[in-house]
CSV table of C-alpha atoms in Angstrom, one decimal:
chain,number,residue,atom,x,y,z
A,222,UNK,CA,117.9,63.7,63.4
A,223,UNK,CA,116.5,67.2,64.0
A,224,UNK,CA,113.1,66.0,62.9
A,225,UNK,CA,113.2,63.0,65.4
A,226,UNK,CA,114.2,65.3,68.2
A,227,UNK,CA,111.4,67.7,67.2
A,228,UNK,CA,108.8,64.8,67.2
A,229,UNK,CA,110.0,63.7,70.7
A,230,UNK,CA,109.7,67.3,72.0
A,231,UNK,CA,106.1,67.5,70.6
A,232,UNK,CA,105.3,64.2,72.3
A,233,UNK,CA,106.6,65.6,75.6
A,234,UNK,CA,104.5,68.8,74.9
A,235,UNK,CA,101.4,66.7,74.5
A,236,UNK,CA,102.3,64.9,77.7
A,237,UNK,CA,102.6,68.2,79.5
A,238,UNK,CA,99.1,69.2,78.4
A,239,UNK,CA,97.7,65.9,79.7
A,240,UNK,CA,99.6,66.4,82.9
A,241,UNK,CA,98.0,69.9,83.3
A,242,UNK,CA,94.5,68.6,82.5
A,243,UNK,CA,94.8,65.9,85.1
A,244,UNK,CA,95.5,68.6,87.7
A,245,UNK,CA,99.0,67.5,88.7
A,246,UNK,CA,101.5,69.9,90.4
A,247,UNK,CA,102.6,72.5,87.8
A,248,UNK,CA,105.8,73.3,89.6
A,249,UNK,CA,107.0,69.7,89.3
A,250,UNK,CA,105.6,69.5,85.7
A,251,UNK,CA,107.6,72.5,84.5
A,252,UNK,CA,110.8,71.2,86.1
A,253,UNK,CA,110.4,67.9,84.3
A,254,UNK,CA,109.7,69.6,81.1
A,255,UNK,CA,112.6,71.9,81.5
A,256,UNK,CA,114.8,68.9,82.0
A,257,UNK,CA,113.4,67.1,78.9
A,258,UNK,CA,113.7,70.2,76.7
A,259,UNK,CA,117.3,70.7,77.8
A,260,UNK,CA,118.7,67.2,77.5
A,261,UNK,CA,116.9,66.3,74.2
A,262,UNK,CA,118.5,69.3,72.4
A,263,UNK,CA,121.9,68.5,74.0
A,264,UNK,CA,121.6,64.9,72.7
A,265,UNK,CA,120.5,66.1,69.3
A,266,UNK,CA,123.3,68.6,69.1
A,267,UNK,CA,125.9,66.0,70.0
A,268,UNK,CA,124.7,63.7,67.3
A,269,UNK,CA,124.0,66.4,64.6
A,270,UNK,CA,125.4,69.8,65.5
A,271,UNK,CA,122.7,72.6,65.3
A,272,UNK,CA,123.8,76.0,64.1
A,273,UNK,CA,121.6,77.6,66.8
A,274,UNK,CA,124.0,76.3,69.5
A,275,UNK,CA,127.3,77.2,67.9
A,276,UNK,CA,129.9,78.2,70.5
A,277,UNK,CA,127.9,76.7,73.4
A,278,UNK,CA,129.1,73.9,75.5
A,279,UNK,CA,126.9,71.4,77.4
A,280,UNK,CA,127.8,73.2,80.6
A,281,UNK,CA,126.7,76.5,79.0
A,282,UNK,CA,123.3,75.1,78.2
A,283,UNK,CA,122.8,73.6,81.7
A,284,UNK,CA,123.9,76.8,83.3
A,285,UNK,CA,121.4,78.8,81.1
A,286,UNK,CA,118.4,76.7,82.3
A,287,UNK,CA,119.2,75.8,85.9
A,288,UNK,CA,121.1,78.9,87.0
A,289,UNK,CA,120.8,82.0,84.8
A,290,UNK,CA,117.0,81.5,84.2
A,291,UNK,CA,116.0,81.6,87.8
A,292,UNK,CA,118.4,84.4,88.5
A,293,UNK,CA,116.9,86.5,85.7
A,294,UNK,CA,113.6,86.2,87.4
A,295,UNK,CA,114.9,87.6,90.7
A,296,UNK,CA,113.9,91.2,89.8
A,297,UNK,CA,110.3,90.1,89.1
A,298,UNK,CA,110.2,88.3,92.4
A,299,UNK,CA,111.0,91.5,94.3
A,300,UNK,CA,108.0,93.2,92.5
A,301,UNK,CA,105.8,90.3,93.5
A,302,UNK,CA,106.8,90.4,97.1
A,303,UNK,CA,106.1,94.2,97.4
A,304,UNK,CA,102.9,93.8,95.5
A,305,UNK,CA,101.7,91.1,97.9
A,306,UNK,CA,102.7,93.3,100.8
A,307,UNK,CA,100.5,96.1,99.3
A,308,UNK,CA,97.6,93.8,98.7
A,309,UNK,CA,97.7,92.5,102.2
A,310,UNK,CA,97.5,96.1,103.5
A,311,UNK,CA,94.4,96.7,101.3
A,312,UNK,CA,92.8,93.7,102.9
A,313,UNK,CA,93.9,94.2,106.5
A,314,UNK,CA,92.9,97.9,106.7
A,315,UNK,CA,89.4,97.2,105.2
A,316,UNK,CA,90.0,99.5,102.2
A,317,UNK,CA,89.2,96.8,99.6
A,318,UNK,CA,86.0,95.7,101.4
A,319,UNK,CA,84.8,99.3,101.9
A,320,UNK,CA,85.3,100.1,98.2
A,321,UNK,CA,83.2,97.1,97.3
A,322,UNK,CA,80.4,97.8,99.8
A,323,UNK,CA,80.1,101.4,98.7
A,324,UNK,CA,80.0,100.4,95.0
A,325,UNK,CA,77.1,98.0,95.8
A,326,UNK,CA,75.2,100.9,97.5
A,327,UNK,CA,75.6,103.0,94.3
A,328,UNK,CA,73.7,100.3,92.3
A,329,UNK,CA,70.5,100.8,94.2
A,330,UNK,CA,68.1,97.9,93.7
A,331,UNK,CA,69.0,97.0,90.1
A,332,UNK,CA,71.0,93.7,90.0
A,333,UNK,CA,72.4,94.5,86.5
A,334,UNK,CA,73.6,97.9,87.5
A,335,UNK,CA,75.1,96.5,90.7
A,336,UNK,CA,76.9,93.9,88.7
A,337,UNK,CA,78.3,96.4,86.3
A,338,UNK,CA,79.5,98.7,89.1
A,339,UNK,CA,81.0,95.8,91.0
A,340,UNK,CA,82.8,94.6,87.9
A,341,UNK,CA,84.4,98.1,87.4
A,342,UNK,CA,85.4,98.5,91.0
A,343,UNK,CA,86.8,94.9,91.2
A,344,UNK,CA,88.8,95.6,88.0
A,345,UNK,CA,90.3,98.8,89.5
A,346,UNK,CA,91.2,97.0,92.7
A,347,UNK,CA,93.1,94.3,90.8
A,348,UNK,CA,95.2,96.8,88.9
A,349,UNK,CA,97.4,96.7,92.1
A,350,UNK,CA,96.4,93.5,93.9
A,351,UNK,CA,97.5,90.1,92.7
A,352,UNK,CA,97.8,86.5,93.8
A,353,UNK,CA,95.3,83.7,94.7
A,354,UNK,CA,95.1,84.8,98.3
A,355,UNK,CA,94.0,88.3,97.4
A,356,UNK,CA,91.5,87.1,94.8
A,357,UNK,CA,89.9,84.7,97.3
A,358,UNK,CA,89.8,87.3,100.0
A,359,UNK,CA,87.9,89.7,97.7
A,360,UNK,CA,85.7,86.9,96.4
A,361,UNK,CA,84.4,86.1,99.9
A,362,UNK,CA,83.2,89.7,100.2
A,363,UNK,CA,81.7,90.1,96.7
A,364,UNK,CA,80.2,86.8,95.9
A,365,UNK,CA,77.8,86.5,98.9
A,366,UNK,CA,76.5,90.0,98.1
A,367,UNK,CA,75.8,89.1,94.4
A,368,UNK,CA,74.2,85.8,95.4
A,369,UNK,CA,72.0,87.5,98.0
A,370,UNK,CA,70.4,89.8,95.4
A,371,UNK,CA,69.4,86.9,93.3
A,372,UNK,CA,72.3,86.7,90.7
A,373,UNK,CA,72.8,83.0,89.8
A,374,UNK,CA,76.1,81.7,91.2
A,375,UNK,CA,77.6,80.8,87.8
A,376,UNK,CA,76.9,84.2,86.4
A,377,UNK,CA,78.2,86.0,89.5
A,378,UNK,CA,81.4,84.0,89.5
A,379,UNK,CA,82.0,84.4,85.8
A,380,UNK,CA,81.5,88.2,86.2
A,381,UNK,CA,83.9,88.3,89.1
A,382,UNK,CA,86.7,86.3,87.5
A,383,UNK,CA,86.3,88.4,84.3
A,384,UNK,CA,86.6,91.7,86.3
A,385,UNK,CA,89.7,90.3,88.1
A,386,UNK,CA,91.3,89.6,84.7
A,387,UNK,CA,90.5,93.1,83.5
A,388,UNK,CA,92.5,94.5,86.4
A,389,UNK,CA,95.4,92.2,85.7
A,390,UNK,CA,95.7,93.7,82.2
A,391,UNK,CA,96.9,96.9,84.0
A,392,UNK,CA,98.6,95.3,87.0
A,393,UNK,CA,102.4,96.2,87.0
A,394,UNK,CA,103.2,93.1,89.0
A,395,UNK,CA,101.5,90.8,86.5
A,396,UNK,CA,103.3,92.7,83.7
A,397,UNK,CA,106.6,92.0,85.4
A,398,UNK,CA,105.8,88.3,85.6
A,399,UNK,CA,104.6,87.9,82.1
A,400,UNK,CA,107.3,90.1,80.5
A,401,UNK,CA,109.9,87.9,81.9
A,402,UNK,CA,108.9,85.4,79.2
A,403,UNK,CA,110.0,87.9,76.5
A,404,UNK,CA,113.6,88.6,77.6
A,405,UNK,CA,114.9,86.4,74.8
A,406,UNK,CA,112.8,88.0,72.1
A,407,UNK,CA,113.6,91.1,70.0
A,408,UNK,CA,113.4,94.1,72.3
A,409,UNK,CA,112.3,92.1,75.2
A,410,UNK,CA,114.8,93.5,77.7
A,411,UNK,CA,113.8,97.1,76.9
A,412,UNK,CA,110.0,96.6,76.9
A,413,UNK,CA,108.7,98.7,79.8
A,414,UNK,CA,105.3,98.9,81.5
A,415,UNK,CA,104.9,102.5,80.2
A,416,UNK,CA,105.3,101.1,76.6
A,417,UNK,CA,102.5,98.6,77.3
A,418,UNK,CA,100.2,100.9,79.2
A,419,UNK,CA,98.1,102.3,76.3
A,420,UNK,CA,97.2,98.8,75.2
A,421,UNK,CA,96.6,97.8,78.8
A,422,UNK,CA,94.0,100.6,79.2
A,423,UNK,CA,92.2,99.4,76.0
A,424,UNK,CA,92.3,95.8,77.2
A,425,UNK,CA,90.9,96.8,80.6
A,426,UNK,CA,88.0,98.7,79.1
A,427,UNK,CA,87.2,95.9,76.6
A,428,UNK,CA,87.2,93.2,79.2
A,429,UNK,CA,84.9,95.2,81.6
A,430,UNK,CA,82.5,96.0,78.8
A,431,UNK,CA,82.3,92.5,77.3
A,432,UNK,CA,82.0,90.7,80.6
A,433,UNK,CA,79.4,93.1,81.9
A,434,UNK,CA,77.3,93.0,78.8
A,435,UNK,CA,77.5,89.2,78.7
A,436,UNK,CA,76.5,88.9,82.3
A,437,UNK,CA,73.5,91.2,81.7
A,438,UNK,CA,72.4,89.0,78.7
A,439,UNK,CA,72.7,85.9,80.9
A,440,UNK,CA,70.7,87.6,83.6
A,441,UNK,CA,67.9,88.3,81.2
A,442,UNK,CA,67.8,84.6,80.6
A,443,UNK,CA,67.5,83.7,84.3
A,444,UNK,CA,64.7,84.1,86.8
A,445,UNK,CA,66.1,86.1,89.8
A,446,UNK,CA,65.2,85.6,93.4
A,447,UNK,CA,65.9,88.4,95.8
A,448,UNK,CA,67.1,88.3,99.4
A,449,UNK,CA,68.3,91.8,100.1
A,450,UNK,CA,68.6,91.4,103.9
A,451,UNK,CA,71.7,89.4,103.6
A,452,UNK,CA,73.8,92.1,101.9
A,453,UNK,CA,75.1,93.9,104.9
A,454,UNK,CA,76.2,93.3,108.4
A,455,UNK,CA,75.9,95.7,111.4
A,456,UNK,CA,79.4,94.8,112.5
A,457,UNK,CA,81.1,96.2,109.3
A,458,UNK,CA,83.4,99.2,109.8
A,459,UNK,CA,84.3,101.3,106.8
A,460,UNK,CA,87.8,102.5,106.1
A,461,UNK,CA,88.2,106.3,105.9
A,462,UNK,CA,87.0,107.9,102.7
A,463,UNK,CA,90.5,109.4,102.0
A,464,UNK,CA,91.9,105.9,102.0
A,465,UNK,CA,89.8,104.7,99.1
A,466,UNK,CA,92.2,106.1,96.4
A,467,UNK,CA,94.9,103.7,97.7
A,468,UNK,CA,94.5,100.9,95.1
A,469,UNK,CA,95.0,103.3,92.3
A,470,UNK,CA,98.1,105.1,93.6
A,471,UNK,CA,100.8,102.6,92.4
A,472,UNK,CA,99.6,102.8,88.7
A,473,UNK,CA,99.4,106.6,88.9
A,474,UNK,CA,102.9,106.7,90.4
A,475,UNK,CA,104.4,104.6,87.6
A,476,UNK,CA,102.6,106.2,84.7
A,477,UNK,CA,102.1,109.8,85.7
A,478,UNK,CA,105.3,110.4,87.7
A,479,UNK,CA,107.5,107.7,86.2
A,480,UNK,CA,108.5,106.4,89.6
A,481,UNK,CA,109.9,102.9,90.2
A,482,UNK,CA,107.2,100.2,90.8
A,483,UNK,CA,108.6,99.1,94.2
A,484,UNK,CA,108.8,102.6,95.5
A,485,UNK,CA,105.2,103.2,94.4
A,486,UNK,CA,104.1,100.1,96.4
A,487,UNK,CA,106.0,101.3,99.5
A,488,UNK,CA,104.7,104.8,99.4
A,489,UNK,CA,101.1,103.7,98.7
A,490,UNK,CA,101.4,101.2,101.6
A,491,UNK,CA,102.6,103.8,104.0
A,492,UNK,CA,99.8,106.1,102.9
A,493,UNK,CA,97.2,103.5,103.5
A,494,UNK,CA,98.6,102.6,107.0
A,495,UNK,CA,98.7,106.3,107.9
A,496,UNK,CA,95.2,107.3,106.9
A,497,UNK,CA,93.7,104.2,108.4
A,498,UNK,CA,95.4,104.9,111.8
A,499,UNK,CA,97.7,101.9,111.7
A,500,UNK,CA,100.9,103.9,112.5
A,501,UNK,CA,100.0,104.7,116.0
A,502,UNK,CA,101.8,103.2,119.0
A,503,UNK,CA,105.4,104.3,118.4
A,504,UNK,CA,108.2,103.3,116.2
A,505,UNK,CA,108.6,99.8,117.5
A,506,UNK,CA,105.0,99.0,117.0
A,507,UNK,CA,105.2,100.4,113.5
A,508,UNK,CA,108.2,98.1,112.8
A,509,UNK,CA,106.3,95.1,114.1
A,510,UNK,CA,103.2,95.9,112.0
A,511,UNK,CA,105.1,96.4,108.8
A,512,UNK,CA,107.2,93.2,109.4
A,513,UNK,CA,104.0,91.2,110.2
A,514,UNK,CA,102.2,92.4,107.1
A,515,UNK,CA,105.2,91.8,104.8
A,516,UNK,CA,105.6,88.3,106.2
A,517,UNK,CA,102.0,87.5,105.6
A,518,UNK,CA,102.2,88.9,102.0
A,519,UNK,CA,105.3,86.9,101.2
A,520,UNK,CA,103.6,83.8,102.7
A,521,UNK,CA,100.7,84.3,100.4
A,522,UNK,CA,103.0,84.2,97.4
A,523,UNK,CA,105.4,81.4,98.5
A,524,UNK,CA,103.9,78.7,96.3
A,525,UNK,CA,103.8,81.1,93.4
A,526,UNK,CA,107.5,81.8,93.8
A,527,UNK,CA,108.4,78.1,93.6
A,528,UNK,CA,106.2,77.8,90.5
A,529,UNK,CA,107.8,80.8,88.8
A,530,UNK,CA,111.3,79.5,89.4
A,531,UNK,CA,110.6,76.2,87.6
A,532,UNK,CA,108.6,78.1,84.9
A,533,UNK,CA,111.7,80.3,84.3
A,534,UNK,CA,113.7,77.2,83.7
A,535,UNK,CA,111.1,75.9,81.3
A,536,UNK,CA,111.0,79.2,79.5
A,537,UNK,CA,114.8,79.2,78.8
A,538,UNK,CA,114.7,75.5,78.0
A,539,UNK,CA,112.1,76.3,75.3
A,540,UNK,CA,114.8,78.5,73.6
A,541,UNK,CA,116.9,75.3,73.1
A,542,UNK,CA,113.8,73.3,72.0
A,543,UNK,CA,112.7,76.0,69.5
A,544,UNK,CA,115.0,75.1,66.6
A,545,UNK,CA,113.7,71.5,66.6
A,546,UNK,CA,110.1,72.6,66.9
A,547,UNK,CA,110.7,74.9,63.9
A,548,UNK,CA,111.9,71.9,61.8
A,549,UNK,CA,108.6,70.1,62.4
A,550,UNK,CA,106.0,72.8,62.7
A,551,UNK,CA,107.7,75.9,61.5
A,552,UNK,CA,105.9,75.9,58.2
A,553,UNK,CA,102.5,75.5,59.9
A,554,UNK,CA,102.6,78.6,62.0
A,555,UNK,CA,101.6,81.8,59.9
A,556,UNK,CA,104.1,84.6,59.9
A,557,UNK,CA,101.9,87.4,58.7
A,558,UNK,CA,100.9,89.7,61.6
A,559,UNK,CA,97.2,89.8,60.8
A,560,UNK,CA,97.0,86.0,60.3
A,561,UNK,CA,98.8,85.5,63.7
A,562,UNK,CA,96.4,87.8,65.5
A,563,UNK,CA,93.3,86.3,64.0
A,564,UNK,CA,94.5,82.8,64.6
A,565,UNK,CA,95.3,83.6,68.3
A,566,UNK,CA,91.9,85.2,68.8
A,567,UNK,CA,89.9,82.3,67.3
A,568,UNK,CA,92.0,79.7,69.1
A,569,UNK,CA,91.9,81.5,72.4
A,570,UNK,CA,90.2,78.5,74.2
A,571,UNK,CA,93.4,76.6,73.7
A,572,UNK,CA,94.7,78.6,76.7
A,573,UNK,CA,92.5,76.5,78.9
A,574,UNK,CA,94.0,73.6,80.9
A,575,UNK,CA,97.4,75.3,80.4
A,576,UNK,CA,97.2,74.6,76.7
A,577,UNK,CA,99.5,75.6,73.8
A,578,UNK,CA,98.5,79.3,73.8
A,579,UNK,CA,98.9,79.8,77.5
A,580,UNK,CA,102.3,81.2,78.7
A,581,UNK,CA,101.4,80.0,82.2
A,582,UNK,CA,101.5,76.5,80.8
A,583,UNK,CA,102.9,74.9,77.6
A,584,UNK,CA,102.8,78.2,75.6
A,585,UNK,CA,106.4,79.2,76.3
A,586,UNK,CA,107.5,76.8,73.5
A,587,UNK,CA,105.1,78.4,71.0
A,588,UNK,CA,106.5,81.8,72.0
A,589,UNK,CA,110.0,80.6,71.3
A,590,UNK,CA,109.0,79.3,67.9
A,591,UNK,CA,107.0,82.4,66.9
A,592,UNK,CA,109.8,84.7,68.1
A,593,UNK,CA,112.5,82.9,66.2
A,594,UNK,CA,110.4,82.4,63.1
A,595,UNK,CA,109.2,86.0,62.8
A,596,UNK,CA,111.7,88.0,64.8
A,597,UNK,CA,108.9,90.4,65.6
A,598,UNK,CA,109.5,92.9,68.4
A,599,UNK,CA,108.1,92.5,71.9
A,600,UNK,CA,105.9,95.5,71.3
A,601,UNK,CA,103.8,93.1,69.1
A,602,UNK,CA,104.5,89.7,70.7
A,603,UNK,CA,103.6,90.7,74.3
A,604,UNK,CA,100.1,91.9,73.4
A,605,UNK,CA,99.7,89.0,71.1
A,606,UNK,CA,100.1,86.5,73.9
A,607,UNK,CA,98.8,88.7,76.7
A,608,UNK,CA,95.4,89.1,75.0
A,609,UNK,CA,94.7,85.4,75.2
A,610,UNK,CA,96.6,84.8,78.4
A,611,UNK,CA,94.6,87.3,80.4
A,612,UNK,CA,91.5,87.7,78.3
A,613,UNK,CA,90.8,84.0,78.0
A,614,UNK,CA,93.1,81.9,80.1
A,615,UNK,CA,92.0,83.6,83.4
A,616,UNK,CA,88.6,81.7,82.9
A,617,UNK,CA,90.6,78.5,83.0
A,618,UNK,CA,89.2,76.2,85.7
A,619,UNK,CA,92.7,74.9,86.6
A,620,UNK,CA,93.7,78.4,87.9
A,621,UNK,CA,93.9,78.1,91.6
A,622,UNK,CA,91.3,80.7,92.5
A,623,UNK,CA,88.9,79.5,89.9
A,624,UNK,CA,89.2,75.9,91.2
A,625,UNK,CA,88.6,77.2,94.7
A,626,UNK,CA,85.6,79.3,93.7
A,627,UNK,CA,83.9,76.5,91.8
A,628,UNK,CA,84.4,74.0,94.6
A,629,UNK,CA,83.6,76.4,97.5
A,630,UNK,CA,80.4,77.8,95.9
A,631,UNK,CA,79.4,74.4,94.4
A,632,UNK,CA,79.4,75.7,90.8
A,633,UNK,CA,79.5,73.1,88.0
A,634,UNK,CA,82.8,73.6,86.1
A,635,UNK,CA,81.2,72.7,82.7
A,636,UNK,CA,78.4,75.3,83.3
A,637,UNK,CA,81.1,77.9,84.1
A,638,UNK,CA,83.1,77.1,80.9
A,639,UNK,CA,80.0,77.4,78.8
A,640,UNK,CA,79.2,80.8,80.2
A,641,UNK,CA,82.8,82.0,79.8
A,642,UNK,CA,83.6,80.6,76.4
A,643,UNK,CA,82.0,83.2,74.1
A,644,UNK,CA,82.8,86.3,76.1
A,645,UNK,CA,86.4,85.2,76.6
A,646,UNK,CA,86.9,84.4,72.9
A,647,UNK,CA,85.2,87.8,72.0
A,648,UNK,CA,87.6,89.7,74.2
A,649,UNK,CA,90.6,87.9,72.8
A,650,UNK,CA,89.6,88.4,69.2
A,651,UNK,CA,88.9,92.2,69.7
A,652,UNK,CA,92.3,92.7,71.4
A,653,UNK,CA,94.2,90.7,68.9
A,654,UNK,CA,92.8,92.8,66.1
A,655,UNK,CA,93.5,95.9,68.1
A,656,UNK,CA,97.1,94.7,68.5
A,657,UNK,CA,97.5,94.3,64.8
A,658,UNK,CA,96.3,97.9,64.1
A,659,UNK,CA,98.2,99.5,67.0
A,660,UNK,CA,101.4,97.4,67.0
A,661,UNK,CA,101.8,96.0,63.4
A,662,UNK,CA,105.6,95.2,63.2
A,663,UNK,CA,105.7,95.5,59.4
């Protein structure tokens, strides 16, 4: 009976992949999958009791998926809201756009140098900004500049999305989102951002270098056409120089001073508003300004919140599905750390279209199987999955900002995937091997 349930769960898994590829609503898809992966194990356990569910009633299983799982994610949602508030301040004060324009000026008249500098600066910016709204807001500043100096659209967009992913490797908000998947694994609840930070630094550097080098190679294969006059507008107003350190303050606060993430976002936001002259006009005006920006930031993340609520349900439902997956495919998945790392690196493209290696997709089930099969600690499992989730999956054309960028800039999706395939796989494989040498659990 366990094998039959396992096969049915695999069929539903394949159905979810097809659902994602066709571009249907992921929030609805994850709720459907959470329901299937809850009720099939319940039915299987009623017919043939499974030792993994000893002492659990049907009501306990339902409560775990539909009540406890979304509640557990509440702490992460607070981080997301404050991070979105901070990101909105960087946009509204002009700090982000000023940093980008000044980085372009440093590059002189060399497109390759400009591209490398813009990649580095974009990566730094997204160590504290997150969300589709923020990515799109920065994209509409950066991409026209890169296009205007003759960089082909597909190369410019690949370079931009890769540098965004580099920043997300160090972003404490994204860490809070992704680490929520590992609460059920060995050491998951105790795994902190400071524990992950050394690997995050390595991942950031690796991503920037590989993406920049790949972009330069692609540039040498293209014939560039220059149009320098389009790079700057006379109406642009720069933010004060002292404000340009703002994007880096939250990470410094968390790592150097060991301050809470939310406090770091609040203090950094107040600093940005103060040095940019946004706190003038009295206390009431200040209250209105802060309230307005916070509301806009939360609005930017509203669809993301709904998505994460259903994803939390799916994540905990995967815990109940895991014993049945283990019966069917448990012997197929390698348990040796090196074999796991190499396999994840080579198969990194399976993160695309929310595939079986993407946690923001159908990979939560694989995490449950790997976690239960190996019982490896989160210090190894988180980098194992994050290396492909950020290093490769953020080139996925089904990600909201990638889908927007391809459509808005009239870039062929197949051309973009061809450009991103080798660099993304290279990043994933390098980081997986680094994870083995740095975090080997044996």
